[in-house]
Amino acid sequence: MDIHEYQAKELLANFGVYSPPGALAYSPEQAAYRSREIGGDRWVVKAQVHAGGRGKAGGVKLCNSDTEIQETCEELFGRKLVTHQTGPEGKGIYRVYIEGAVPIEREFYLGFVLDRTSQRVMIVASAEGGMEIEDISAKKPDSIVRATVEPAVGLQDFQCRQIAFKLGIDPALTAQMVRTLQGCYRAFREHDATMVEINPLVVTGDNRVLALDAKMTFDDNALFRHPQISELRDKSQEDARESRAADRGLSYVGLEGNIGCIVNGAGLAMATMDTIKLAGGEPANFLDIGGGATPERVAKAFRLVMSDGNVQAVLVNIFAGINRCDWVAEGVVQALQEVQVDVPVVVRLAGTNVEEGQKILAKSGLPVIRAGTLMEAAERVVSAWRKDQSENTTLRAAQ
Ligand code: ADP
Ligand code: MG
């Protein structure tokens, strides 16, 4: 789960990672009013969307008066901000953060991520702040400083001093750097984060180390033990299809294609998507219904996939180990009876109780296309989709 910049800043401040004074606003009037509360004579207006690259996309603006803030906000509110991370549809701006502008002396990149290879929290830092980490690693790979944290002892101060030294930070600021790094690490660990990114972390003209941007992502599987983090969820920033799925306990990622996929297990879901592409089709989604899927759960997944207007054919691909093919088949039948499905449906079942599953499908009398292997399933769904599309076109032409 992602949270907004202002939420991450507030959270990090409790751990000694500081930012300039700022305030949140839900309307242009409130933004102007809040800038007067903050004080000073220069502010940055920052669109709160769950994506980076806002600066380049016009979502971060420097303002010199409260009228300018109000005008800037009038343009931002309600608009969709399209950055290189949002995809072409963009993300809606419903909240704006007003922050005192600070004189920047130096900018750094600072990230805490889970490194799966070393199975450790890894710190990634660079003196090339302001640039995205992908660009830094492409253009200035030598500028990247890395350190891993030994979980048994936690982040050590000497590691923080080493990072500060390698970044070429003024020795007078080392203590502030150590506090910042330790604070990020503690915030990461204590909230089960999977990422903390501060880009840029800056040294100001008056020698303060401040986080000017902050991004945090949390492990969804650990949210149950962090109710105060779950509360920060902002559905306006999520793909509507994905939030509906998350509410139903399904793991779903919406994609651009038109072949809906209902699969169990993330690995099989990926393989299914690849095979659909190989057969000449485009998957509309990634959907893992998980192990031990009951008929109700399968029906829920079906409804979810069918609620996506782009879906023109559905492929159900189940390898039942913990699952049972007969349950999946029951779920498919239940869904097809309840939900209006006017697109071709291909079902491939393998594993536990496969014969029972096939029988249920055959007995139902529903127009389900069956397939034996994954390749066969992919080819059948793509050709059924093509046939359906050309029939529809002929139908439309005849009308
Ligand atoms: P994004 O990463 O989404 O583009 P940032 O929060 O990093 O958004 O802001 C973009 C740029 O705006 C920063 O790299 C920084 O140079 C500048 N900036 C952001 N906040 C401030 C601030 N409070 N004072 C001065 N400059 C700022
Ligand atoms: Mg940034």
mmCIF file of C-alpha atoms in Angstrom, residues 12-13 15-20 102-103 105-106 108 110 112 155-157 159-165 167 169-186 198 201-212:
data_model
loop_
_atom_site.group_PDB
_atom_site.id
_atom_site.type_symbol
_atom_site.label_atom_id
_atom_site.label_comp_id
_atom_site.label_asym_id
_atom_site.label_seq_id
_atom_site.Cartn_x
_atom_site.Cartn_y
_atom_site.Cartn_z
ATOM 1 C CA LEU A 12 8.927 10.165 9.489
ATOM 2 C CA ALA A 13 9.002 13.336 11.595
ATOM 3 C CA PHE A 15 11.418 9.377 13.986
ATOM 4 C CA GLY A 16 13.598 12.465 13.667
ATOM 5 C CA VAL A 17 13.453 12.816 9.882
ATOM 6 C CA TYR A 18 12.495 16.438 9.373
ATOM 7 C CA SER A 19 10.869 18.410 6.564
ATOM 8 C CA PRO A 20 10.065 22.128 6.156
ATOM 9 C CA VAL A 102 13.805 26.224 1.446
ATOM 10 C CA PRO A 103 17.076 27.348 -0.156
ATOM 11 C CA GLU A 105 22.455 23.833 -1.281
ATOM 12 C CA ARG A 106 22.805 20.153 -2.217
ATOM 13 C CA PHE A 108 20.715 13.686 -2.448
ATOM 14 C CA LEU A 110 18.063 8.252 -0.307
ATOM 15 C CA PHE A 112 15.510 2.061 1.850
ATOM 16 C CA LEU A 155 21.538 -0.175 11.408
ATOM 17 C CA GLN A 156 24.810 0.865 13.040
ATOM 18 C CA ASP A 157 25.878 4.476 13.449
ATOM 19 C CA GLN A 159 27.379 2.640 8.663
ATOM 20 C CA CYS A 160 25.472 5.930 8.642
ATOM 21 C CA ARG A 161 28.700 7.913 9.054
ATOM 22 C CA GLN A 162 30.250 5.912 6.234
ATOM 23 C CA ILE A 163 27.320 6.739 3.930
ATOM 24 C CA ALA A 164 27.553 10.435 4.861
ATOM 25 C CA PHE A 165 31.280 10.385 4.153
ATOM 26 C CA LEU A 167 28.221 11.202 -0.230
ATOM 27 C CA ILE A 169 28.549 15.554 3.239
ATOM 28 C CA ASP A 170 30.135 18.318 5.341
ATOM 29 C CA PRO A 171 31.437 16.604 8.561
ATOM 30 C CA ALA A 172 29.584 19.237 10.605
ATOM 31 C CA LEU A 173 26.330 17.689 9.300
ATOM 32 C CA THR A 174 27.215 14.061 9.995
ATOM 33 C CA ALA A 175 25.157 13.910 13.200
ATOM 34 C CA GLN A 176 22.048 15.136 11.330
ATOM 35 C CA MET A 177 22.678 12.519 8.627
ATOM 36 C CA VAL A 178 23.004 9.744 11.215
ATOM 37 C CA ARG A 179 19.737 10.846 12.841
ATOM 38 C CA THR A 180 17.978 10.924 9.450
ATOM 39 C CA LEU A 181 19.233 7.512 8.350
ATOM 40 C CA GLN A 182 18.442 5.899 11.701
ATOM 41 C CA GLY A 183 14.995 7.503 11.684
ATOM 42 C CA CYS A 184 14.178 6.158 8.208
ATOM 43 C CA TYR A 185 15.349 2.695 9.178
ATOM 44 C CA ARG A 186 13.271 2.637 12.367
ATOM 45 C CA ILE A 198 13.495 10.463 0.094
ATOM 46 C CA LEU A 201 17.085 14.778 0.800
ATOM 47 C CA VAL A 202 18.684 18.215 0.911
ATOM 48 C CA VAL A 203 21.241 20.256 2.762
ATOM 49 C CA THR A 204 19.888 23.789 3.024
ATOM 50 C CA GLY A 205 21.748 27.084 2.868
ATOM 51 C CA ASP A 206 21.474 27.297 6.645
ATOM 52 C CA ASN A 207 22.960 23.810 7.113
ATOM 53 C CA ARG A 208 19.922 21.718 7.847
ATOM 54 C CA VAL A 209 19.372 18.214 6.516
ATOM 55 C CA LEU A 210 15.728 18.031 5.350
ATOM 56 C CA ALA A 211 13.500 15.597 3.484
ATOM 57 C CA LEU A 212 11.823 17.601 0.698
#
